[in-house]
Amino acid sequence: MIGGKIHEKGVENMGLNMTVTNMEDLKKEIVAEVAPPSEEVVQLQKQAEENVNEIMALDMNAMEKRSLMVKSIDGFGMDSLHQSSRRNSLLQSSIGTLAKSGEEGGVVSKSLADLHREIKSLDPSPLDFTKTGVLGKVFNPIRNYFAKYERADAVIKDVLVSLDRGKETLKNDNTTLEIEEQTLREVTKKLMKEIELGSLMDAVVERAIEEERAKGGDEDKIRFVTEEVLFPLRQRVMDMQQMIVINQQGIVAMEVIRRNNKELMRGVDRAKTVTVTALRTAVMVANALYNQKIVLKKIELLNETTNTLISSTSQMLKEQGTAIHRQAAETNVSAEVLKAAFNDALSALEDISTFKQQALPKMQESVAQFREMAVVGEKEIARLEKGNLLG
């Protein structure tokens, strides 16, 4: 019968698909996935022919059978249509709820904006490390920068916690979307098989009607099959095809949202690892560069002092070396001074000789006088000694 169970066959996907697909490719991929495979089409063709044979063999006088046949056609695919309708209603509600989390005020969006603002404010590139003098000591740029970094670091940690919560929310959303998408895919697969069955029956019924007309068959049966079977069957196939398009749009929407959520989660990971690590590296580099600048300044001062010392000592060496060599090239005592001194010495010796020559006669007179005085003195001493003996 038309309402018979349609067998489904799962398809196992192996390996990784790293191909980036656009919306049209994604739709084609979904259509290819939900379309029944060729072996099932063969089975559906057989089922369609059996159903049409049953329809054409219907006894037009058996009203109860005719009524059951009409009900069977009217109920064809309705269960899948109702399931699709319910799934799309739930999908609309789910996507509406998920869309709010991606708005400007969403957790992830707000946290990323806060992180961007804090990191931008901590960019060390505008720092002026060249400040010197009193203002440079009072308003030390690196000290002020690190004080600002310490204040912002606590804010960044809170932002990272918020990003973790947002990532967990996105992960849960994707789990929900994946379940919804899988359910809608299964319903769509069933619809595709029913559409295939309906289309095959449409072709077989139309061919059977033509054959019945060609052999001059029962007009009442031809009219019944045309109006009560082929028309509602074709109408139902059209409805199901429209529902297929709606389901495909829903699947595409969920797939896009899931992929965007994955990218957002990767963005959160990059913000937590690459961006924050880059910030901390920049802070460390700024500190190192500032310290290097201090050391470099001291080295420059030391080199300047060394150069001054080398210059002054070389100048002194030049001047003193010349003087030393000049002094070594000359005698210690001037020849003129020596000559004058020698002449003075000779003159002194001459004066001494002259003095001696002139003093000898006087000295002889003095010796004679002293001798006379000694004779007189001796007589007096002898007289005194004689007087003492008498006394």
Tab-separated table of C-alpha atoms in Angstrom:
chain	number	residue	atom	x	y	z
A	1	MET	CA	0.000	0.000	0.000
A	2	ILE	CA	0.948	3.650	-0.385
A	3	GLY	CA	1.191	4.184	3.347
A	4	GLY	CA	3.589	1.219	3.730
A	5	LYS	CA	6.813	1.598	5.683
A	6	ILE	CA	9.766	2.909	3.732
A	7	HIS	CA	13.065	1.302	4.740
A	8	GLU	CA	15.881	3.693	5.620
A	9	LYS	CA	19.581	3.029	5.331
A	10	GLY	CA	22.191	4.884	7.346
A	11	VAL	CA	25.311	6.166	5.661
A	12	GLU	CA	28.554	6.228	7.614
A	13	ASN	CA	30.916	9.099	6.864
A	14	MET	CA	34.628	8.374	7.261
A	15	GLY	CA	37.589	10.776	7.391
A	16	LEU	CA	37.748	14.574	7.660
A	17	ASN	CA	36.175	17.060	5.279
A	18	MET	CA	38.402	20.149	5.263
A	19	THR	CA	36.712	21.768	2.239
A	20	VAL	CA	35.194	25.206	2.749
A	21	THR	CA	31.690	25.235	1.272
A	22	ASN	CA	29.414	28.142	0.400
A	23	MET	CA	25.643	28.245	0.818
A	24	GLU	CA	24.869	26.741	-2.585
A	25	ASP	CA	27.383	23.936	-2.116
A	26	LEU	CA	25.922	23.291	1.314
A	27	LYS	CA	22.408	23.015	-0.140
A	28	LYS	CA	23.622	20.601	-2.809
A	29	GLU	CA	25.398	18.587	-0.148
A	30	ILE	CA	22.200	18.353	1.912
A	31	VAL	CA	20.128	17.363	-1.138
A	32	ALA	CA	22.654	14.665	-2.040
A	33	GLU	CA	22.673	13.380	1.534
A	34	VAL	CA	18.905	13.149	2.004
A	35	ALA	CA	18.196	11.763	-1.487
A	36	PRO	CA	17.535	7.998	-1.488
A	37	PRO	CA	20.348	5.860	-2.916
A	38	SER	CA	19.887	4.047	-6.242
A	39	GLU	CA	19.142	0.621	-4.692
A	40	GLU	CA	16.279	2.144	-2.720
A	41	VAL	CA	14.969	3.813	-5.870
A	42	VAL	CA	14.692	0.376	-7.446
A	43	GLN	CA	12.691	-0.824	-4.447
A	44	LEU	CA	10.502	2.282	-4.578
A	45	GLN	CA	9.887	1.704	-8.281
A	46	LYS	CA	8.710	-1.808	-7.509
A	47	GLN	CA	6.513	-0.524	-4.664
A	48	ALA	CA	5.031	2.167	-6.956
A	49	GLU	CA	4.125	-0.402	-9.619
A	50	GLU	CA	2.518	-2.686	-7.019
A	51	ASN	CA	0.471	0.217	-5.637
A	52	VAL	CA	-0.698	1.283	-9.100
A	53	ASN	CA	-1.611	-2.302	-10.015
A	54	GLU	CA	-3.710	-2.428	-6.861
A	55	ILE	CA	-5.336	0.882	-7.788
A	56	MET	CA	-6.137	-0.185	-11.359
A	57	ALA	CA	-7.497	-3.522	-10.156
A	58	LEU	CA	-9.982	-1.758	-7.860
A	59	ASP	CA	-13.627	-2.769	-8.176
A	60	MET	CA	-15.480	0.485	-8.793
A	61	ASN	CA	-18.630	-0.916	-7.260
A	62	ALA	CA	-16.900	-1.621	-3.935
A	63	MET	CA	-17.483	1.762	-2.301
A	64	GLU	CA	-15.699	0.801	0.906
A	65	LYS	CA	-12.512	-0.071	-0.989
A	66	ARG	CA	-12.782	3.134	-3.000
A	67	SER	CA	-13.085	5.110	0.247
A	68	LEU	CA	-10.042	3.382	1.736
A	69	MET	CA	-8.093	4.097	-1.418
A	70	VAL	CA	-8.962	7.802	-1.238
A	71	LYS	CA	-8.029	7.945	2.443
A	72	SER	CA	-4.754	6.223	1.676
A	73	ILE	CA	-3.929	8.847	-0.965
A	74	ASP	CA	-5.046	11.705	1.321
A	75	GLY	CA	-2.883	10.413	4.174
A	76	PHE	CA	0.180	9.872	1.972
A	77	GLY	CA	3.169	11.807	3.412
A	78	MET	CA	1.060	13.675	5.983
A	79	ASP	CA	2.996	12.258	8.925
A	80	SER	CA	6.307	13.515	7.466
A	81	LEU	CA	4.746	16.890	6.656
A	82	HIS	CA	3.476	17.283	10.225
A	83	GLN	CA	6.851	16.257	11.669
A	84	SER	CA	8.620	18.723	9.388
A	85	SER	CA	6.232	21.471	10.401
A	86	ARG	CA	6.814	20.802	14.097
A	87	ARG	CA	10.577	20.611	13.678
A	88	ASN	CA	10.628	23.897	11.767
A	89	SER	CA	8.549	25.596	14.468
A	90	LEU	CA	10.980	24.393	17.130
A	91	LEU	CA	13.860	25.410	14.887
A	92	GLN	CA	12.511	28.937	14.526
A	93	SER	CA	12.231	29.249	18.299
A	94	SER	CA	15.697	27.771	18.889
A	95	ILE	CA	17.420	29.942	16.313
A	96	GLY	CA	15.629	33.015	17.670
A	97	THR	CA	16.942	32.226	21.155
A	98	LEU	CA	20.450	31.483	19.898
A	99	ALA	CA	20.515	34.640	17.807
A	100	LYS	CA	20.155	36.742	20.967
A	101	SER	CA	23.397	35.321	22.342
A	102	GLY	CA	25.228	36.573	19.263
A	103	GLU	CA	23.902	40.124	19.499
A	104	GLU	CA	25.969	43.109	20.597
A	105	GLY	CA	25.044	42.483	24.206
A	106	GLY	CA	25.745	38.745	24.096
A	107	VAL	CA	28.261	37.214	26.490
A	108	VAL	CA	30.887	36.377	23.882
A	109	SER	CA	30.447	39.567	21.875
A	110	LYS	CA	30.590	41.794	24.966
A	111	SER	CA	33.572	39.917	26.408
A	112	LEU	CA	35.526	40.163	23.161
A	113	ALA	CA	34.770	43.890	22.978
A	114	ASP	CA	35.924	44.365	26.595
A	115	LEU	CA	39.106	42.379	25.911
A	116	HIS	CA	39.802	44.446	22.790
A	117	ARG	CA	39.359	47.688	24.733
A	118	GLU	CA	41.628	46.618	27.600
A	119	ILE	CA	44.383	45.282	25.332
A	120	LYS	CA	44.265	48.356	23.117
A	121	SER	CA	44.670	50.575	26.187
A	122	LEU	CA	47.755	48.544	27.182
A	123	ASP	CA	49.555	48.888	23.870
A	124	PRO	CA	53.151	49.782	24.921
A	125	SER	CA	54.132	51.269	21.554
A	126	PRO	CA	53.108	54.884	22.438
A	127	LEU	CA	55.323	54.857	25.574
A	128	ASP	CA	58.012	57.531	25.661
A	129	PHE	CA	61.053	55.940	27.277
A	130	THR	CA	63.228	58.990	26.611
A	131	LYS	CA	61.903	61.176	29.434
A	132	THR	CA	64.758	62.429	31.569
A	133	GLY	CA	65.319	65.024	34.257
A	134	VAL	CA	63.023	65.775	37.177
A	135	LEU	CA	59.792	65.109	35.257
A	136	GLY	CA	61.191	61.801	33.998
A	137	LYS	CA	61.823	60.674	37.568
A	138	VAL	CA	58.486	61.898	38.923
A	139	PHE	CA	56.407	60.672	35.967
A	140	ASN	CA	58.337	57.474	35.234
A	141	PRO	CA	56.681	56.073	32.070
A	142	ILE	CA	57.410	52.410	32.714
A	143	ARG	CA	56.319	52.629	36.348
A	144	ASN	CA	53.039	54.251	35.355
A	145	TYR	CA	52.579	51.696	32.556
A	146	PHE	CA	53.018	48.719	34.874
A	147	ALA	CA	50.681	50.241	37.438
A	148	LYS	CA	48.101	50.536	34.665
A	149	TYR	CA	48.813	46.943	33.556
A	150	GLU	CA	48.324	45.608	37.092
A	151	ARG	CA	44.947	47.325	37.298
A	152	ALA	CA	43.897	46.034	33.865
A	153	ASP	CA	45.214	42.508	34.483
A	154	ALA	CA	42.446	41.792	36.988
A	155	VAL	CA	39.862	43.045	34.484
A	156	ILE	CA	41.361	40.847	31.743
A	157	LYS	CA	41.163	37.786	34.010
A	158	ASP	CA	37.452	38.465	34.593
A	159	VAL	CA	36.949	38.877	30.838
A	160	LEU	CA	38.662	35.526	30.199
A	161	VAL	CA	36.348	33.843	32.701
A	162	SER	CA	33.402	35.415	30.891
A	163	LEU	CA	34.776	34.154	27.564
A	164	ASP	CA	34.985	30.633	29.004
A	165	ARG	CA	31.331	30.855	30.004
A	166	GLY	CA	30.429	32.155	26.550
A	167	LYS	CA	32.377	29.357	24.882
A	168	GLU	CA	30.579	26.774	27.031
A	169	THR	CA	27.256	28.344	26.040
A	170	LEU	CA	28.188	28.150	22.361
A	171	LYS	CA	29.218	24.531	22.817
A	172	ASN	CA	25.863	23.689	24.421
A	173	ASP	CA	24.051	25.577	21.663
A	174	ASN	CA	25.877	23.551	19.044
A	175	THR	CA	24.917	20.322	20.790
A	176	THR	CA	21.264	21.400	20.727
A	177	LEU	CA	21.510	22.488	17.094
A	178	GLU	CA	23.197	19.243	16.101
A	179	ILE	CA	20.355	17.204	17.609
A	180	GLU	CA	17.741	19.396	15.929
A	181	GLU	CA	19.569	19.271	12.607
A	182	GLN	CA	19.949	15.497	12.724
A	183	THR	CA	16.250	15.071	13.508
A	184	LEU	CA	15.280	17.389	10.663
A	185	ARG	CA	17.633	15.542	8.307
A	186	GLU	CA	15.962	12.236	9.187
A	187	VAL	CA	12.508	13.705	8.562
A	188	THR	CA	13.743	15.202	5.290
A	189	LYS	CA	15.210	11.848	4.219
A	190	LYS	CA	11.830	10.247	4.814
A	191	LEU	CA	10.137	13.030	2.837
A	192	MET	CA	12.565	12.580	-0.058
A	193	LYS	CA	11.795	8.869	-0.218
A	194	GLU	CA	8.068	9.549	-0.105
A	195	ILE	CA	8.451	12.171	-2.849
A	196	GLU	CA	10.391	9.629	-4.903
A	197	LEU	CA	7.642	7.069	-4.319
A	198	GLY	CA	4.930	9.627	-5.149
A	199	SER	CA	6.726	10.734	-8.325
A	200	LEU	CA	7.189	7.124	-9.459
A	201	MET	CA	3.524	6.386	-8.737
A	202	ASP	CA	2.556	9.556	-10.635
A	203	ALA	CA	4.392	8.307	-13.716
A	204	VAL	CA	3.034	4.757	-13.439
A	205	VAL	CA	-0.536	5.964	-12.815
A	206	GLU	CA	-0.393	8.330	-15.790
A	207	ARG	CA	0.922	5.531	-17.997
A	208	ALA	CA	-1.778	3.136	-16.708
A	209	ILE	CA	-4.491	5.721	-17.442
A	210	GLU	CA	-3.207	6.140	-21.002
A	211	GLU	CA	-3.184	2.379	-21.475
A	212	GLU	CA	-6.705	2.108	-20.049
A	213	ARG	CA	-7.935	4.802	-22.424
A	214	ALA	CA	-6.164	3.186	-25.357
A	215	LYS	CA	-7.949	-0.095	-24.827
A	216	GLY	CA	-11.317	1.642	-24.196
A	217	GLY	CA	-11.492	0.835	-20.520
A	218	ASP	CA	-14.011	1.874	-17.894
A	219	GLU	CA	-14.449	5.677	-18.054
A	220	ASP	CA	-15.676	5.738	-14.458
A	221	LYS	CA	-12.448	4.114	-13.287
A	222	ILE	CA	-10.357	6.442	-15.449
A	223	ARG	CA	-12.137	9.464	-13.995
A	224	PHE	CA	-11.811	8.130	-10.440
A	225	VAL	CA	-8.101	7.383	-10.790
A	226	THR	CA	-7.469	10.743	-12.473
A	227	GLU	CA	-9.437	12.876	-10.036
A	228	GLU	CA	-9.223	10.945	-6.777
A	229	VAL	CA	-5.772	9.398	-7.104
A	230	LEU	CA	-3.509	11.219	-9.586
A	231	PHE	CA	-4.619	14.782	-8.776
A	232	PRO	CA	-4.303	14.561	-4.938
A	233	LEU	CA	-1.129	12.478	-5.320
A	234	ARG	CA	0.492	15.100	-7.521
A	235	GLN	CA	-0.757	17.840	-5.199
A	236	ARG	CA	0.748	16.052	-2.186
A	237	VAL	CA	4.064	15.584	-3.971
A	238	MET	CA	4.126	19.338	-4.637
A	239	ASP	CA	3.438	20.058	-0.945
A	240	MET	CA	6.189	17.697	0.109
A	241	GLN	CA	8.631	19.259	-2.338
A	242	GLN	CA	7.899	22.671	-0.860
A	243	MET	CA	8.418	21.260	2.628
A	244	ILE	CA	11.716	19.764	1.452
A	245	VAL	CA	12.900	23.245	0.454
A	246	ILE	CA	11.792	24.614	3.831
A	247	ASN	CA	13.596	21.793	5.644
A	248	GLN	CA	16.713	22.349	3.577
A	249	GLN	CA	16.714	26.022	4.498
A	250	GLY	CA	16.364	25.053	8.146
A	251	ILE	CA	19.212	22.556	7.910
A	252	VAL	CA	21.387	25.114	6.124
A	253	ALA	CA	20.568	27.731	8.772
A	254	MET	CA	21.490	25.362	11.607
A	255	GLU	CA	24.630	24.218	9.823
A	256	VAL	CA	25.744	27.819	9.271
A	257	ILE	CA	25.022	28.741	12.887
A	258	ARG	CA	26.909	25.677	14.134
A	259	ARG	CA	29.893	26.484	11.931
A	260	ASN	CA	29.844	30.125	13.016
A	261	ASN	CA	29.683	29.024	16.640
A	262	LYS	CA	32.720	26.809	16.053
A	263	GLU	CA	34.565	29.780	14.594
A	264	LEU	CA	33.523	31.870	17.598
A	265	MET	CA	34.826	29.171	19.935
A	266	ARG	CA	38.107	29.133	18.020
A	267	GLY	CA	38.111	32.929	18.289
A	268	VAL	CA	37.669	32.642	22.052
A	269	ASP	CA	40.591	30.202	22.208
A	270	ARG	CA	42.738	32.561	20.135
A	271	ALA	CA	41.763	35.486	22.348
A	272	LYS	CA	42.692	33.486	25.452
A	273	THR	CA	45.971	32.148	24.094
A	274	VAL	CA	47.417	34.151	21.233
A	275	THR	CA	46.055	37.625	22.030
A	276	VAL	CA	46.585	37.553	25.795
A	277	THR	CA	49.995	35.896	25.395
A	278	ALA	CA	50.956	38.558	22.860
A	279	LEU	CA	49.899	41.241	25.346
A	280	ARG	CA	51.984	39.744	28.147
A	281	THR	CA	54.931	39.322	25.783
A	282	ALA	CA	54.611	42.970	24.759
A	283	VAL	CA	54.590	43.998	28.421
A	284	MET	CA	57.725	41.955	29.142
A	285	VAL	CA	59.451	43.310	26.037
A	286	ALA	CA	58.529	46.873	27.012
A	287	ASN	CA	60.040	46.320	30.451
A	288	ALA	CA	63.164	44.718	28.975
A	289	LEU	CA	63.584	47.499	26.430
A	290	TYR	CA	63.246	50.117	29.156
A	291	ASN	CA	65.855	48.337	31.301
A	292	GLN	CA	68.100	47.972	28.280
A	293	LYS	CA	67.737	51.678	27.606
A	294	ILE	CA	68.877	52.442	31.164
A	295	VAL	CA	71.899	50.139	30.822
A	296	LEU	CA	72.638	51.547	27.373
A	297	LYS	CA	72.586	55.084	28.797
A	298	LYS	CA	75.035	54.063	31.515
A	299	ILE	CA	77.275	52.383	28.957
A	300	GLU	CA	77.196	55.542	26.851
A	301	LEU	CA	78.179	57.633	29.887
A	302	LEU	CA	80.956	55.171	30.739
A	303	ASN	CA	82.214	55.210	27.176
A	304	GLU	CA	82.115	58.998	27.171
A	305	THR	CA	84.167	59.107	30.406
A	306	THR	CA	86.593	56.547	29.039
A	307	ASN	CA	87.026	58.529	25.850
A	308	THR	CA	87.676	61.682	27.869
A	309	LEU	CA	90.285	59.879	29.980
A	310	ILE	CA	91.980	58.434	26.932
A	311	SER	CA	92.006	61.836	25.244
A	312	SER	CA	93.399	63.674	28.274
A	313	THR	CA	96.052	61.057	29.073
A	314	SER	CA	97.163	60.900	25.457
A	315	GLN	CA	97.499	64.685	25.445
A	316	MET	CA	99.510	64.540	28.668
A	317	LEU	CA	101.641	61.730	27.268
A	318	LYS	CA	102.314	63.783	24.188
A	319	GLU	CA	103.323	66.881	26.112
A	320	GLN	CA	105.362	65.121	28.827
A	321	GLY	CA	106.993	62.739	26.368
A	322	THR	CA	108.237	65.634	24.309
A	323	ALA	CA	109.551	67.381	27.400
A	324	ILE	CA	111.246	64.215	28.609
A	325	HIS	CA	112.946	63.622	25.285
A	326	ARG	CA	113.968	67.255	25.076
A	327	GLN	CA	115.359	67.108	28.611
A	328	ALA	CA	117.170	63.862	27.836
A	329	ALA	CA	118.702	65.426	24.740
A	330	GLU	CA	120.132	68.334	26.754
A	331	THR	CA	122.844	68.343	29.555
A	332	ASN	CA	121.702	68.546	33.135
A	333	VAL	CA	123.923	71.693	33.843
A	334	SER	CA	124.386	74.494	31.419
A	335	ALA	CA	127.905	74.864	29.985
A	336	GLU	CA	127.844	78.600	30.601
A	337	VAL	CA	126.927	78.060	34.219
A	338	LEU	CA	129.689	75.501	34.603
A	339	LYS	CA	132.196	77.836	32.950
A	340	ALA	CA	131.222	80.750	35.191
A	341	ALA	CA	131.419	78.510	38.260
A	342	PHE	CA	134.801	77.207	37.171
A	343	ASN	CA	136.082	80.739	36.676
A	344	ASP	CA	134.721	81.704	40.092
A	345	ALA	CA	136.489	78.729	41.645
A	346	LEU	CA	139.777	79.661	39.977
A	347	SER	CA	139.387	83.251	41.109
A	348	ALA	CA	138.748	82.085	44.627
A	349	LEU	CA	141.848	79.961	44.598
A	350	GLU	CA	143.851	82.907	43.287
A	351	ASP	CA	142.468	85.130	46.025
A	352	ILE	CA	143.336	82.500	48.626
A	353	SER	CA	146.924	82.291	47.294
A	354	THR	CA	147.266	86.071	47.304
A	355	PHE	CA	145.896	86.244	50.834
A	356	LYS	CA	148.388	83.658	52.025
A	357	GLN	CA	151.282	85.450	50.420
A	358	GLN	CA	150.245	88.713	52.005
A	359	ALA	CA	149.555	87.164	55.398
A	360	LEU	CA	152.926	85.451	55.900
A	361	PRO	CA	154.877	88.596	56.960
A	362	LYS	CA	152.155	89.621	59.359
A	363	MET	CA	152.062	86.173	60.736
A	364	GLN	CA	155.874	86.283	61.293
A	365	GLU	CA	155.543	89.591	63.190
A	366	SER	CA	152.734	88.133	65.237
A	367	VAL	CA	154.881	85.081	66.098
A	368	ALA	CA	157.757	87.338	67.233
A	369	GLN	CA	155.432	89.459	69.346
A	370	PHE	CA	153.899	86.364	70.915
A	371	ARG	CA	157.424	85.047	71.667
A	372	GLU	CA	158.390	88.300	73.444
A	373	MET	CA	155.174	88.249	75.347
A	374	ALA	CA	155.860	84.635	76.335
A	375	VAL	CA	159.347	85.543	77.674
A	376	VAL	CA	157.910	88.370	79.775
A	377	GLY	CA	155.138	86.136	80.974
A	378	GLU	CA	157.556	83.381	81.916
A	379	LYS	CA	159.622	85.854	84.055
A	380	GLU	CA	156.523	86.952	85.871
A	381	ILE	CA	155.480	83.402	86.538
A	382	ALA	CA	158.934	82.547	87.873
A	383	ARG	CA	158.851	85.601	90.218
A	384	LEU	CA	155.410	84.566	91.466
A	385	GLU	CA	156.558	81.016	92.145
A	386	LYS	CA	159.621	82.324	94.071
A	387	GLY	CA	157.424	84.595	96.203
A	388	ASN	CA	155.185	81.635	97.076
A	389	LEU	CA	158.141	79.608	98.259
A	390	LEU	CA	159.306	82.377	100.548
A	391	GLY	CA	155.903	82.820	102.032
